[in-house]
Coordinates of C-alpha atoms and ligand atoms in Angstrom, one line a residue:
Chain A
M1330 CA 0.0 0.0 0.0
F1331 CA 1.3 3.4 -1.0
Q1332 CA 1.7 6.1 1.7
D1333 CA 2.3 9.8 1.5
V1334 CA 5.9 10.8 2.1
S1335 CA 5.7 14.4 1.0
Q1336 CA 5.4 15.9 4.5
R1337 CA 3.0 18.4 3.0
A1338 CA 0.0 18.3 5.1
D1339 CA -0.8 21.8 3.8
R1340 CA -1.7 20.6 0.3
A1341 CA -5.2 21.6 -0.8
T1342 CA -7.5 18.6 -1.4
V1343 CA -10.2 17.9 -3.9
S1344 CA -13.1 15.6 -3.6
I1345 CA -13.5 12.7 -6.1
T1346 CA -15.4 9.5 -6.3
I1347 CA -13.9 6.1 -7.2
D1348 CA -16.6 3.6 -8.2
G1349 CA -19.1 5.7 -6.3
V1350 CA -17.1 6.0 -3.1
I1351 CA -16.1 9.6 -2.1
H1352 CA -12.4 10.3 -1.4
Q1353 CA -10.5 13.5 -0.5
V1354 CA -7.1 13.5 -2.2
P1355 CA -4.5 16.3 -2.5
E1356 CA -4.5 18.4 -5.6
G1357 CA -2.0 17.4 -8.3
Y1358 CA -2.6 13.6 -7.8
T1359 CA -3.0 11.7 -11.0
V1360 CA -6.0 9.4 -11.2
A1361 CA -3.7 6.4 -11.1
A1362 CA -2.0 7.8 -7.9
A1363 CA -5.4 8.3 -6.4
L1364 CA -6.3 4.7 -7.0
L1365 CA -3.0 3.5 -5.5
A1366 CA -3.2 5.8 -2.5
T1367 CA -6.7 4.6 -1.7
G1368 CA -5.5 1.0 -1.7
R1369 CA -6.7 0.0 -5.1
N1370 CA -3.9 -1.8 -7.1
A1371 CA -6.2 -2.6 -10.1
S1372 CA -7.6 -0.1 -12.6
R1373 CA -9.3 -2.3 -15.2
S1374 CA -9.9 -5.9 -16.3
T1375 CA -8.9 -7.2 -19.7
L1376 CA -11.0 -8.0 -22.7
V1377 CA -9.8 -11.4 -23.5
S1378 CA -9.6 -13.2 -20.2
G1379 CA -11.1 -10.7 -17.7
Q1380 CA -7.8 -10.5 -15.6
S1381 CA -7.4 -7.5 -13.4
R1382 CA -4.6 -5.1 -14.3
G1383 CA -3.2 -2.2 -12.5
P1384 CA -1.1 0.8 -13.4
Y1385 CA 2.3 -0.5 -14.5
C1386 CA 4.5 2.3 -16.0
L1387 CA 2.8 5.5 -14.7
M1388 CA 4.4 7.4 -17.6
G1389 CA 1.8 6.8 -20.4
V1390 CA 3.3 3.9 -22.3
C1391 CA 1.6 0.7 -21.1
Y1392 CA -2.1 1.7 -21.1
E1393 CA -2.8 -0.6 -18.1
C1394 CA -4.3 2.3 -16.2
L1395 CA -7.3 2.9 -18.5
V1396 CA -10.3 4.1 -16.5
E1397 CA -13.6 5.9 -17.1
V1398 CA -13.4 9.5 -16.1
D1399 CA -16.6 11.5 -15.9
G1400 CA -18.3 9.1 -18.2
I1401 CA -15.5 9.0 -20.8
P1402 CA -13.9 5.5 -21.0
N1403 CA -10.3 4.7 -21.8
R1404 CA -8.7 7.7 -20.2
Q1405 CA -5.1 7.1 -19.1
G1406 CA -5.2 7.4 -15.3
C1407 CA -1.5 8.1 -15.0
M1408 CA -1.7 11.1 -17.4
T1409 CA -4.9 12.6 -16.0
E1410 CA -4.9 14.8 -12.9
V1411 CA -7.8 14.8 -10.5
R1412 CA -10.2 17.6 -10.4
D1413 CA -12.8 18.5 -7.8
G1414 CA -15.9 16.5 -8.4
M1415 CA -14.3 14.0 -10.7
A1416 CA -16.1 10.6 -11.0
I1417 CA -13.7 7.8 -11.7
R1418 CA -14.8 4.3 -12.6
R1419 CA -12.5 1.3 -13.0
Q1420 CA -13.3 -0.4 -16.3
Q1421 CA -14.7 -3.9 -16.0
G1422 CA -14.3 -6.7 -18.6
V1423 CA -16.9 -6.4 -21.4
G1424 CA -17.7 -2.8 -20.7
V1425 CA -14.6 -2.0 -22.6
V1426 CA -15.3 -3.9 -25.8
G1427 CA -17.1 -1.4 -27.9
Q1428 CA -14.7 1.4 -27.0
A1429 CA -11.6 -0.7 -27.7
T1430 CA -13.0 -1.7 -31.1
E1431 CA -13.6 1.9 -31.9
Q1432 CA -10.0 2.8 -30.7
Q1433 CA -8.5 0.0 -32.8
E1434 CA -10.2 1.3 -35.9
V1435 CA -8.2 4.4 -35.8
G1436 CA -5.2 3.8 -33.6
D1437 CA -3.9 0.3 -33.5
G1438 CA -0.6 1.1 -35.0
R1439 CA -1.0 -1.1 -38.1
Chain B
M731 CA 3.5 28.8 -40.4
D732 CA 3.0 28.5 -36.7
A733 CA 6.7 28.4 -35.7
D734 CA 10.2 27.8 -37.2
L735 CA 10.7 24.8 -34.9
A736 CA 8.4 22.5 -33.1
I737 CA 9.9 20.4 -30.3
V738 CA 8.3 17.2 -28.9
G739 CA 9.3 16.6 -25.3
A740 CA 10.2 18.8 -22.3
G741 CA 12.9 16.8 -20.8
P742 CA 16.5 18.0 -20.7
A743 CA 17.0 17.5 -24.5
G744 CA 13.8 19.4 -25.4
M745 CA 14.2 22.2 -22.9
A746 CA 17.9 22.8 -23.7
A747 CA 17.1 22.8 -27.4
A748 CA 14.3 25.3 -26.9
V749 CA 16.5 27.7 -24.9
Q750 CA 19.2 27.4 -27.6
A751 CA 16.8 27.9 -30.5
R752 CA 15.3 31.0 -28.9
Q753 CA 18.8 32.4 -28.4
L754 CA 19.4 31.9 -32.1
G755 CA 16.2 33.8 -32.9
L756 CA 14.0 31.0 -33.9
S757 CA 10.3 30.9 -33.0
V758 CA 9.7 27.8 -31.1
V759 CA 6.7 25.8 -29.8
L760 CA 7.3 22.9 -27.5
L761 CA 4.7 20.2 -26.8
D762 CA 4.7 17.6 -24.1
E763 CA 2.0 15.3 -22.9
Q764 CA 2.9 15.8 -19.2
P765 CA 1.2 18.6 -17.4
R766 CA 4.5 20.3 -16.5
A767 CA 8.0 20.6 -17.9
G768 CA 10.9 18.3 -16.8
G769 CA 10.7 15.1 -18.8
Q770 CA 11.5 11.9 -16.9
I771 CA 14.5 12.9 -14.8
Y772 CA 13.2 16.3 -13.8
R773 CA 9.6 15.4 -13.6
N774 CA 7.6 17.9 -11.7
I775 CA 10.7 20.0 -11.0
E776 CA 8.9 23.3 -11.0
R777 CA 6.5 22.1 -8.2
P778 CA 8.5 19.6 -6.2
A779 CA 6.2 17.4 -4.2
L780 CA 8.6 16.4 -1.4
R781 CA 9.5 18.7 1.4
D782 CA 12.7 16.8 2.1
R783 CA 15.1 17.5 -0.7
A784 CA 17.5 14.7 0.5
I785 CA 15.1 12.0 -0.8
L786 CA 15.5 12.6 -4.5
G787 CA 19.0 14.1 -4.2
P788 CA 20.8 17.0 -5.9
D789 CA 20.8 15.5 -9.4
Y790 CA 17.0 16.0 -9.4
Y791 CA 17.0 19.6 -8.2
A792 CA 19.8 20.5 -10.7
G793 CA 17.0 20.5 -13.3
A794 CA 15.4 23.6 -11.8
Q795 CA 17.9 25.9 -13.5
L796 CA 17.2 24.5 -17.0
A797 CA 13.5 24.5 -16.4
E798 CA 13.7 28.2 -15.4
A799 CA 15.8 29.1 -18.4
F800 CA 13.2 27.3 -20.5
R801 CA 10.3 29.1 -18.8
D802 CA 12.1 32.5 -19.5
S803 CA 13.1 31.7 -23.1
G804 CA 10.0 32.9 -24.8
C805 CA 9.2 29.4 -26.2
R806 CA 5.5 28.6 -26.4
H807 CA 4.9 25.6 -24.2
I808 CA 1.8 23.5 -24.9
S809 CA 1.5 21.1 -22.0
G810 CA -0.8 18.1 -21.7
A811 CA -0.5 17.6 -25.5
T812 CA 0.2 14.3 -27.0
V813 CA 1.8 14.5 -30.5
W814 CA 0.4 11.6 -32.6
Q815 CA 1.5 12.4 -36.1
I816 CA 4.2 14.4 -38.0
T817 CA 3.5 14.5 -41.7
P818 CA 6.1 14.7 -44.5
E819 CA 5.1 18.3 -45.0
G820 CA 6.0 19.2 -41.4
Q821 CA 2.4 19.4 -40.1
L822 CA 2.2 18.1 -36.6
F823 CA -1.0 16.7 -35.0
Y824 CA -1.6 16.5 -31.3
S825 CA -4.4 15.9 -28.9
S826 CA -5.1 17.6 -25.6
E827 CA -8.1 17.2 -23.3
G828 CA -9.9 15.0 -25.7
A829 CA -9.6 17.3 -28.7
S830 CA -7.2 17.3 -31.6
A831 CA -5.4 20.2 -33.3
S832 CA -2.4 20.7 -35.6
L833 CA 0.5 23.1 -36.1
N834 CA 2.7 23.9 -39.1
C835 CA 6.4 24.2 -38.6
R836 CA 9.5 24.3 -40.7
H837 CA 11.4 21.7 -38.7
V838 CA 10.5 19.3 -36.0
L839 CA 12.9 18.1 -33.2
I840 CA 11.7 14.9 -31.6
A841 CA 13.0 14.8 -28.0
S842 CA 10.7 12.1 -26.7
G843 CA 13.2 10.4 -24.4
A844 CA 13.2 6.8 -23.1
Q845 CA 11.0 4.3 -21.5
E846 CA 11.9 1.3 -19.4
R847 CA 12.8 -1.9 -21.2
P848 CA 10.0 -4.5 -20.9
M849 CA 10.8 -7.3 -18.4
P850 CA 8.4 -10.1 -19.3
I851 CA 8.7 -12.5 -16.3
P852 CA 5.9 -14.9 -15.3
G853 CA 3.3 -12.9 -13.4
W854 CA 4.4 -9.5 -14.5
T855 CA 0.8 -8.6 -15.4
L856 CA -0.4 -9.0 -11.8
P857 CA -1.7 -5.9 -10.1
G858 CA 1.0 -4.7 -7.7
V859 CA 3.8 -5.4 -10.2
M860 CA 5.1 -2.2 -11.6
T861 CA 8.3 -0.8 -13.1
A862 CA 10.9 0.8 -10.7
G863 CA 10.5 3.9 -12.8
A864 CA 6.8 4.0 -11.7
A865 CA 7.9 3.9 -8.1
Q866 CA 10.1 6.9 -8.8
I867 CA 7.4 8.7 -10.7
L868 CA 5.1 8.4 -7.7
L869 CA 7.8 9.8 -5.4
K870 CA 8.4 12.8 -7.7
N871 CA 4.7 13.4 -8.0
P872 CA 2.7 13.3 -5.8
G873 CA 5.1 11.9 -3.2
L874 CA 3.9 8.4 -2.6
A875 CA 6.0 5.3 -1.7
A876 CA 5.2 1.6 -0.8
Q877 CA 6.5 -0.1 2.3
D878 CA 8.2 -3.5 2.0
A879 CA 8.4 -3.6 -1.7
V880 CA 10.8 -5.9 -3.6
F881 CA 13.0 -4.4 -6.3
A882 CA 14.2 -6.7 -9.0
G883 CA 16.4 -6.3 -12.1
S884 CA 19.6 -4.3 -12.6
G885 CA 21.0 -1.0 -13.8
P886 CA 22.0 2.4 -12.4
L887 CA 18.4 3.7 -12.3
L888 CA 17.2 0.7 -10.2
Y889 CA 19.9 1.3 -7.6
L890 CA 19.2 5.0 -7.6
I891 CA 15.5 4.4 -6.9
V892 CA 16.2 2.0 -4.1
W893 CA 18.5 4.6 -2.6
Q894 CA 15.8 7.2 -3.0
Y895 CA 13.3 4.9 -1.2
L896 CA 15.7 4.5 1.7
Q897 CA 16.2 8.3 1.9
A898 CA 12.5 8.6 2.3
G899 CA 12.6 6.3 5.3
I900 CA 10.7 3.5 3.5
R901 CA 11.5 -0.1 4.3
V902 CA 12.7 -2.1 1.3
K903 CA 12.0 -5.9 1.6
A904 CA 14.8 -7.0 -0.8
V905 CA 16.7 -6.1 -3.9
L906 CA 17.0 -9.1 -6.4
D907 CA 19.9 -8.2 -8.7
T908 CA 19.8 -10.0 -12.1
M909 CA 23.2 -8.7 -13.3
P910 CA 25.4 -11.8 -14.0
A911 CA 28.8 -11.8 -12.5
G912 CA 30.3 -12.4 -16.0
N913 CA 29.3 -8.9 -17.0
Y914 CA 32.0 -7.5 -14.8
R915 CA 34.7 -9.2 -16.9
S916 CA 33.3 -8.1 -20.2
A917 CA 32.8 -4.5 -18.9
L918 CA 36.4 -4.3 -17.8
R919 CA 37.4 -4.3 -21.5
Q920 CA 35.7 -0.9 -21.5
L921 CA 37.7 0.4 -18.6
G922 CA 39.2 3.3 -20.6
G923 CA 35.8 4.8 -21.1
A924 CA 34.7 4.0 -17.6
L925 CA 37.6 6.0 -16.3
R926 CA 36.6 9.0 -18.4
G927 CA 33.3 8.9 -16.5
R928 CA 34.8 8.3 -13.1
H929 CA 32.6 10.9 -11.4
Y930 CA 29.7 8.7 -12.3
L931 CA 31.5 5.6 -11.0
I932 CA 32.3 7.3 -7.7
K933 CA 28.6 8.4 -7.4
G934 CA 27.5 4.9 -8.1
L935 CA 29.8 3.3 -5.6
K936 CA 28.7 5.7 -2.9
L937 CA 25.1 4.7 -3.6
F938 CA 25.9 1.0 -3.4
R939 CA 27.7 1.5 -0.1
E940 CA 24.7 3.4 1.4
I941 CA 22.3 0.7 0.2
K942 CA 24.5 -1.9 1.8
R943 CA 24.7 0.0 5.0
A944 CA 20.9 0.1 5.2
G945 CA 21.2 -3.6 5.8
I946 CA 18.4 -4.7 3.4
P947 CA 18.8 -8.1 1.7
F948 CA 20.7 -7.6 -1.5
I949 CA 20.6 -10.8 -3.5
R950 CA 23.1 -11.1 -6.4
G951 CA 23.2 -13.4 -9.4
V952 CA 19.4 -13.8 -9.7
T953 CA 18.7 -16.0 -12.8
E954 CA 14.9 -16.6 -12.5
L955 CA 12.1 -14.4 -11.3
E956 CA 8.4 -15.0 -11.0
A957 CA 5.6 -13.0 -9.5
L958 CA 3.0 -15.1 -7.7
G959 CA -0.5 -14.1 -6.7
D960 CA -4.0 -14.0 -8.2
S961 CA -5.5 -11.5 -10.6
G962 CA -8.1 -10.4 -8.1
S963 CA -5.9 -9.4 -5.2
G964 CA -2.6 -9.0 -7.0
V965 CA 0.9 -10.1 -6.3
S966 CA 1.6 -11.8 -3.0
Q967 CA 5.0 -13.4 -3.4
V968 CA 8.1 -13.3 -5.5
R969 CA 9.9 -16.5 -6.4
Y970 CA 13.5 -16.3 -7.5
R971 CA 16.5 -18.5 -8.1
A972 CA 20.0 -17.3 -7.3
K973 CA 23.2 -19.4 -7.4
G974 CA 21.0 -22.5 -8.1
R975 CA 18.8 -22.1 -5.1
Q976 CA 15.1 -21.2 -5.2
A977 CA 13.5 -19.0 -2.6
L978 CA 10.2 -17.1 -1.9
I979 CA 9.6 -13.6 -0.5
D980 CA 6.3 -12.3 0.6
T981 CA 5.4 -8.9 -0.8
R982 CA 2.4 -6.9 -2.1
Q983 CA 4.6 -4.8 -4.4
L984 CA 7.2 -5.8 -6.9
F985 CA 9.1 -3.2 -8.9
L986 CA 10.9 -4.4 -12.1
H987 CA 13.7 -2.7 -14.0
Q988 CA 16.3 -3.6 -16.6
G989 CA 17.4 -0.4 -18.1
V990 CA 15.9 2.2 -20.4
V991 CA 15.4 2.2 -24.2
P992 CA 14.5 4.9 -26.7
N993 CA 10.9 5.8 -27.2
V994 CA 10.7 5.2 -30.9
N995 CA 7.1 5.2 -31.9
L996 CA 6.7 8.8 -33.0
A997 CA 10.0 8.8 -35.0
M998 CA 9.3 5.4 -36.6
A999 CA 5.7 6.3 -37.6
S1000 CA 7.1 9.6 -39.1
G1001 CA 9.2 7.6 -41.4
C1002 CA 12.6 8.0 -39.7
E1003 CA 14.8 5.0 -40.4
H1004 CA 16.0 2.9 -37.4
R1005 CA 18.7 0.3 -36.9
W1006 CA 19.1 -2.5 -34.4
N1007 CA 21.7 -1.4 -31.9
D1008 CA 23.3 -4.5 -30.5
R1009 CA 25.2 -2.8 -27.7
Q1010 CA 22.1 -1.2 -26.2
L1011 CA 19.8 -4.0 -27.4
C1012 CA 17.2 -1.6 -28.9
W1013 CA 16.2 0.2 -32.0
T1014 CA 17.9 3.6 -32.5
P1015 CA 17.3 6.1 -35.3
K1016 CA 19.8 6.6 -38.1
L1017 CA 21.1 10.1 -37.5
D1018 CA 23.9 12.3 -38.8
P1019 CA 26.2 13.9 -36.2
W1020 CA 23.7 16.7 -35.7
G1021 CA 20.8 14.5 -35.0
Q1022 CA 19.3 14.9 -38.4
S1023 CA 17.1 11.8 -39.3
S1024 CA 16.5 10.2 -42.6
Q1025 CA 13.5 12.6 -42.9
S1026 CA 14.9 16.0 -43.9
H1027 CA 12.5 18.0 -41.7
I1028 CA 12.9 15.9 -38.6
S1029 CA 15.8 15.8 -36.1
I1030 CA 16.0 13.6 -33.0
A1031 CA 17.8 14.4 -29.7
G1032 CA 18.1 13.1 -26.2
D1033 CA 17.6 9.5 -25.1
G1034 CA 15.2 8.9 -28.0
S1035 CA 18.3 9.0 -30.2
G1036 CA 20.1 6.4 -28.1
I1037 CA 20.6 6.2 -24.4
G1038 CA 23.1 8.7 -23.2
G1039 CA 21.7 10.1 -19.9
A1040 CA 20.4 13.5 -19.0
V1041 CA 23.6 15.5 -19.5
A1042 CA 24.2 14.0 -23.0
A1043 CA 20.5 14.6 -23.8
A1044 CA 20.8 18.4 -23.2
L1045 CA 24.0 18.6 -25.2
R1046 CA 22.4 16.7 -28.1
G1047 CA 19.4 19.0 -28.0
R1048 CA 21.7 22.1 -28.3
L1049 CA 23.8 20.5 -31.1
A1050 CA 20.7 19.6 -33.1
V1051 CA 19.5 23.2 -32.9
Q1052 CA 22.8 24.5 -34.1
Q1053 CA 22.3 22.6 -37.3
I1054 CA 18.6 23.4 -37.6
A1055 CA 19.4 27.1 -37.3
C1056 CA 21.9 26.6 -40.1
L1057 CA 19.3 24.7 -42.3
L1058 CA 16.8 27.5 -41.7
G1059 CA 19.3 30.1 -42.8
R1060 CA 19.8 31.8 -39.4
Q1061 CA 23.5 31.1 -39.2
T1062 CA 26.4 29.9 -41.3
A1063 CA 28.1 26.6 -41.1
A1064 CA 31.2 28.3 -39.7
Q1065 CA 29.1 29.9 -36.9
R1066 CA 27.5 26.6 -36.2
D1067 CA 30.8 24.8 -35.9
A1068 CA 32.4 27.5 -33.7
S1069 CA 29.5 27.4 -31.2
S1070 CA 29.3 23.6 -31.2
R1071 CA 32.9 22.7 -30.6
Q1072 CA 32.9 22.7 -26.8
W1073 CA 29.5 20.9 -26.6
R1074 CA 30.8 18.2 -28.9
R1075 CA 33.8 17.6 -26.7
Q1076 CA 31.6 17.4 -23.6
L1077 CA 29.3 15.0 -25.4
Q1078 CA 32.1 12.7 -26.4
R1079 CA 33.2 12.6 -22.8
E1080 CA 29.7 11.8 -21.6
L1081 CA 29.2 9.1 -24.2
A1082 CA 32.7 7.5 -23.5
F1083 CA 31.2 6.1 -20.3
R1084 CA 28.3 4.4 -22.0
P1085 CA 29.9 1.3 -23.5
F1086 CA 31.0 0.4 -20.0
L1087 CA 27.5 0.8 -18.5
D1088 CA 25.8 -0.9 -21.4
T1089 CA 28.1 -3.9 -21.1
L1090 CA 28.0 -4.1 -17.3
Y1091 CA 24.2 -3.9 -17.2
R1092 CA 23.4 -5.8 -20.4
P1093 CA 20.3 -7.7 -19.4
T1094 CA 20.6 -11.5 -19.9
E1095 CA 18.6 -13.4 -22.5
P1096 CA 16.1 -15.1 -20.2
F1097 CA 14.9 -11.7 -18.9
R1098 CA 14.6 -10.3 -22.5
K1099 CA 13.1 -13.4 -24.1
P1100 CA 10.9 -15.4 -21.8
V1101 CA 11.4 -19.1 -21.4
R1102 CA 8.1 -20.4 -20.2
E1103 CA 5.3 -20.8 -22.7
E1104 CA 2.6 -19.1 -20.5
V1105 CA 4.5 -15.8 -20.1
M1106 CA 2.5 -12.9 -21.4
V1107 CA 4.5 -11.1 -24.1
C1108 CA 1.9 -8.7 -25.4
R1109 CA 0.0 -7.5 -22.3
C1110 CA -2.7 -5.6 -24.2
E1111 CA -3.9 -8.5 -26.4
E1112 CA -2.8 -11.2 -24.0
V1113 CA -0.5 -13.0 -26.4
T1114 CA 1.9 -15.5 -24.7
L1115 CA 5.3 -16.9 -25.7
G1116 CA 3.5 -20.1 -26.6
D1117 CA 1.2 -18.3 -29.0
I1118 CA 4.2 -16.7 -30.7
R1119 CA 6.1 -20.0 -31.0
A1120 CA 3.0 -21.5 -32.5
A1121 CA 2.7 -18.7 -35.1
A1122 CA 6.4 -19.1 -36.0
A1123 CA 5.8 -22.8 -36.5
Q1124 CA 3.0 -22.0 -38.8
G1125 CA 5.3 -19.9 -40.9
C1126 CA 5.1 -16.4 -39.4
M1127 CA 8.1 -14.5 -40.6
G1128 CA 8.5 -11.5 -38.4
P1129 CA 7.0 -9.0 -36.0
N1130 CA 4.7 -7.3 -38.5
Q1131 CA 3.2 -10.6 -39.7
L1132 CA 2.8 -11.7 -36.1
K1133 CA 0.1 -9.0 -35.8
S1134 CA -2.2 -10.8 -38.3
F1135 CA -1.3 -14.2 -36.8
T1136 CA -2.0 -13.3 -33.1
R1137 CA -2.9 -9.6 -32.7
C1138 CA 0.4 -9.2 -30.8
G1139 CA 1.3 -5.5 -30.7
M1140 CA -2.2 -4.4 -31.8
G1141 CA -3.5 -3.2 -28.5
P1142 CA -3.6 0.4 -27.2
C1143 CA 0.1 0.5 -26.2
Q1144 CA 1.0 -0.1 -29.9
G1145 CA 3.8 -2.4 -29.1
R1146 CA 5.6 -0.3 -26.6
Q1147 CA 5.5 -3.1 -24.0
C1148 CA 6.2 -6.0 -26.4
G1149 CA 8.0 -4.7 -29.4
L1150 CA 11.6 -5.3 -28.3
T1151 CA 10.8 -8.7 -26.9
V1152 CA 9.0 -9.6 -30.2
S1153 CA 11.9 -8.3 -32.3
E1154 CA 14.4 -10.6 -30.5
L1155 CA 12.0 -13.5 -30.2
M1156 CA 11.0 -13.6 -33.9
A1157 CA 14.7 -13.2 -34.9
E1158 CA 15.6 -16.2 -32.8
L1159 CA 12.6 -18.3 -33.9
N1160 CA 13.4 -17.6 -37.6
Q1161 CA 17.2 -17.8 -37.1
Q1162 CA 17.7 -14.3 -38.4
P1163 CA 19.6 -11.3 -37.2
V1164 CA 17.3 -8.9 -35.3
E1165 CA 18.0 -6.2 -37.9
D1166 CA 16.5 -8.4 -40.7
S1167 CA 13.6 -9.7 -38.6
G1168 CA 12.7 -6.1 -38.0
Y1169 CA 10.0 -4.3 -35.9
Y1170 CA 6.3 -3.6 -36.2
R1171 CA 5.5 -1.2 -39.0
L1172 CA 4.1 1.8 -37.1
R1173 CA 1.6 4.3 -38.5
A1174 CA 0.1 7.4 -37.1
P1175 CA -1.7 8.0 -34.9
V1176 CA 1.0 6.8 -32.5
K1177 CA -1.4 7.0 -29.5
P1178 CA -5.0 5.6 -29.7
L1179 CA -7.5 8.3 -30.4
N1180 CA -11.2 7.9 -30.2
L1181 CA -13.4 9.0 -33.1
G1182 CA -14.5 12.1 -31.2
E1183 CA -11.0 13.4 -31.1
L1184 CA -10.6 13.0 -34.8
A1185 CA -13.9 14.7 -35.4
T1186 CA -12.6 17.9 -33.7
L1187 CA -10.1 18.1 -36.6
A1188 CA -12.8 18.0 -39.2
D1189 CA -14.9 20.6 -37.3
P1190 CA -12.8 23.7 -36.7
A1191 CA -15.3 25.0 -34.1
A1192 CA -14.6 22.0 -31.9
T1193 CA -10.9 22.2 -32.3
I1194 CA -8.9 23.2 -29.2
D1195 CA -9.3 26.8 -28.6
Q1196 CA -5.7 28.1 -28.8
E1197 CA -6.4 30.5 -25.9
T1198 CA -7.6 27.9 -23.6
A1199 CA -5.1 25.2 -24.4
N1200 CA -2.8 24.7 -21.5
E1201 CA -0.2 27.2 -22.5
H1202 CA 2.2 29.2 -20.4
Ligands
FAD2403 C1 10.7 6.5 -15.6 C2 12.1 7.1 -15.9 C3 12.8 7.7 -14.8 C4 14.1 8.2 -15.0 N1 14.7 8.8 -14.0 C5 16.0 9.2 -14.1 C6 16.7 9.8 -13.0 O1 16.1 9.9 -11.9 N2 18.0 10.1 -13.2 C7 18.6 9.9 -14.4 O2 19.8 10.3 -14.5 N3 17.9 9.4 -15.5 C8 16.7 9.0 -15.3 N4 16.0 8.5 -16.4 C9 16.7 8.3 -17.7 C10 16.2 9.5 -18.6 O3 15.9 8.9 -19.8 C11 17.2 10.5 -18.9 O4 18.0 10.8 -17.8 C12 16.6 11.9 -19.3 O5 15.4 12.1 -18.7 C13 16.5 11.9 -20.8 O6 16.1 13.1 -21.3 P1 15.3 13.4 -22.6 O7 15.2 14.8 -22.7 O8 16.0 12.7 -23.7 O9 13.9 12.7 -22.4 P2 12.8 12.7 -21.2 O10 13.3 13.3 -20.0 O11 12.3 11.3 -21.2 O12 11.7 13.6 -21.8 C14 10.9 13.2 -22.9 C15 9.5 13.9 -22.8 O13 8.8 13.7 -24.0 C16 7.5 13.6 -23.8 N5 6.9 12.9 -24.9 C17 7.2 11.6 -25.4 N6 6.5 11.3 -26.4 C18 5.6 12.3 -26.6 C19 4.6 12.6 -27.5 N7 4.3 11.7 -28.5 N8 3.9 13.7 -27.4 C20 4.1 14.6 -26.4 N9 5.1 14.4 -25.5 C21 5.9 13.3 -25.6 C22 7.4 12.9 -22.4 O14 6.2 13.2 -21.8 C23 8.6 13.4 -21.7 O15 8.3 14.5 -20.9 C24 14.7 8.0 -16.3 C25 14.0 7.4 -17.3 C26 12.7 6.9 -17.1 C27 12.0 6.2 -18.3
FES2404 S1 0.3 3.2 -16.0 FE1 1.2 2.8 -18.0 S2 0.1 4.1 -19.2 FE2 -0.7 4.6 -17.3

């Protein structure tokens, strides 16, 4: 479990929800950091086998941190900073299918 | 024309290049997908998250000066912007906050840096298994660390991050070092270069001494690694083999690392030719001494042009700009050469140390090419080593064909986490040199976009409002 070592108790916080649960996290957290700091090591489950996956690289290269942010799926949690009132949902299995297909039509690197 | 020069990446290479280009009178726009300047080494340097500066150490805070010079340079900085295409005409497309836009520039400098080399061990897809770089990223912003983690792999960056964890007062469960003892002997042949970089050696040795003094288990000669656990709750144990003996360690957090490799997707998709670099075991762009790529309007600098470290990255950024200013008619070749001489000497000194590091920390084959059939090679599409072997047995000739056989490399990361593994695996399976086996053929967009983002390009009213884009 990740803990805060910043020694900055003075940081302003914002209020977000993760899968409907309200959390206060300091400003400047990425969505992926917010998941980890609240004890969630998984951000999504895979299309093919339904395995859980969690943030892996935190720098935008692995796409394991894809989450739904304010209703928009497939946002990179490690590249998105939290905002007051943000609603984050971890992406579950089949919920992803339609979006992933749409993504692959335009961006699969073929 | 929006600017003379567009730079992709606000790490040391991109920032130094921007400052230099402004001094030479060029109009410059720099784009980076991070919310703030700094790149990897100086991530978040303008708003450090940690009160205690001893944790990250002076090499991190040294970046503040460059970031400030960049801020004051008059370069237009578009942050939070992912560049996904550079056309042959010099048009550059990017997306920001879910909308896409484009810029026209006379020349583009790609300074997109490095990523960590994939380390496909059994269980590396379990939640709780991350890269060591990810551990450091969380320290730099927002200041998070995990107690009782295991760090596994090798390389200077791994030891630096372990040291930073210890500075933060975080307990480290163990370091599992995969560097084979034999690498010492081969590296000694590069001793001449090593001595030219002795200040780095001295720093490295000091770091090792302090890690030792902390008394954490430091296990050398690790030849096998496996993360155990279940997909629901994540990693719970690490199994390793060292000196022929197997052992288990309980942990909820495993950080892997075996060096960094150039980020090649944007350059490759823009048509820049690349070669297999056997010393650094990665693809590097074909460049002239000024960083000019095989595309006349694209130069490449920094770790994206071959791993050289932060100091070399900044020098390469400046040198590339000297030539770009010359190409754009802002200075003569004689002026270019006169201002570059000293940087070139410094760069040679910096790079002299690399062969020693590359040889010493050359990752061994079993950690580059998995051995067990069930190991996931392509994380996105869940393609295992067994699937790849089966495809080769059915006549699959190379990485690009492997996509149609297995979908390997076709997920959202576009091969960033499997490409190097697949290059080496396919070469081995088809008994070819890696250079001939090749890499995935990459096309723009280099990051997945949804249709809505593309629609903003077609509908100017929906395009990013230049005033409201995250500019500084
Ligand atoms: C996770 C990580 C941590 C590291 N930490 C250290 C360290 O502590 N000390 C050290 O000496 N070395 C470190 N390194 C090594 C590092 O590569 C170099 O030291 C240095 O950062 C290289 O500088 P650069 O300017 O070439 O690239 P970088 O500093 O990597 O900067 C590249 C920038 O380009 C941006 N970018 C990439 N692609 C795009 C795109 N398509 N669109 C928009 N922006 C893009 C990235 O967001 C990034 O900010 C680290 C490397 C990694 C991967
Ligand atoms: S954690 Fe790898 S892309 Fe976000």
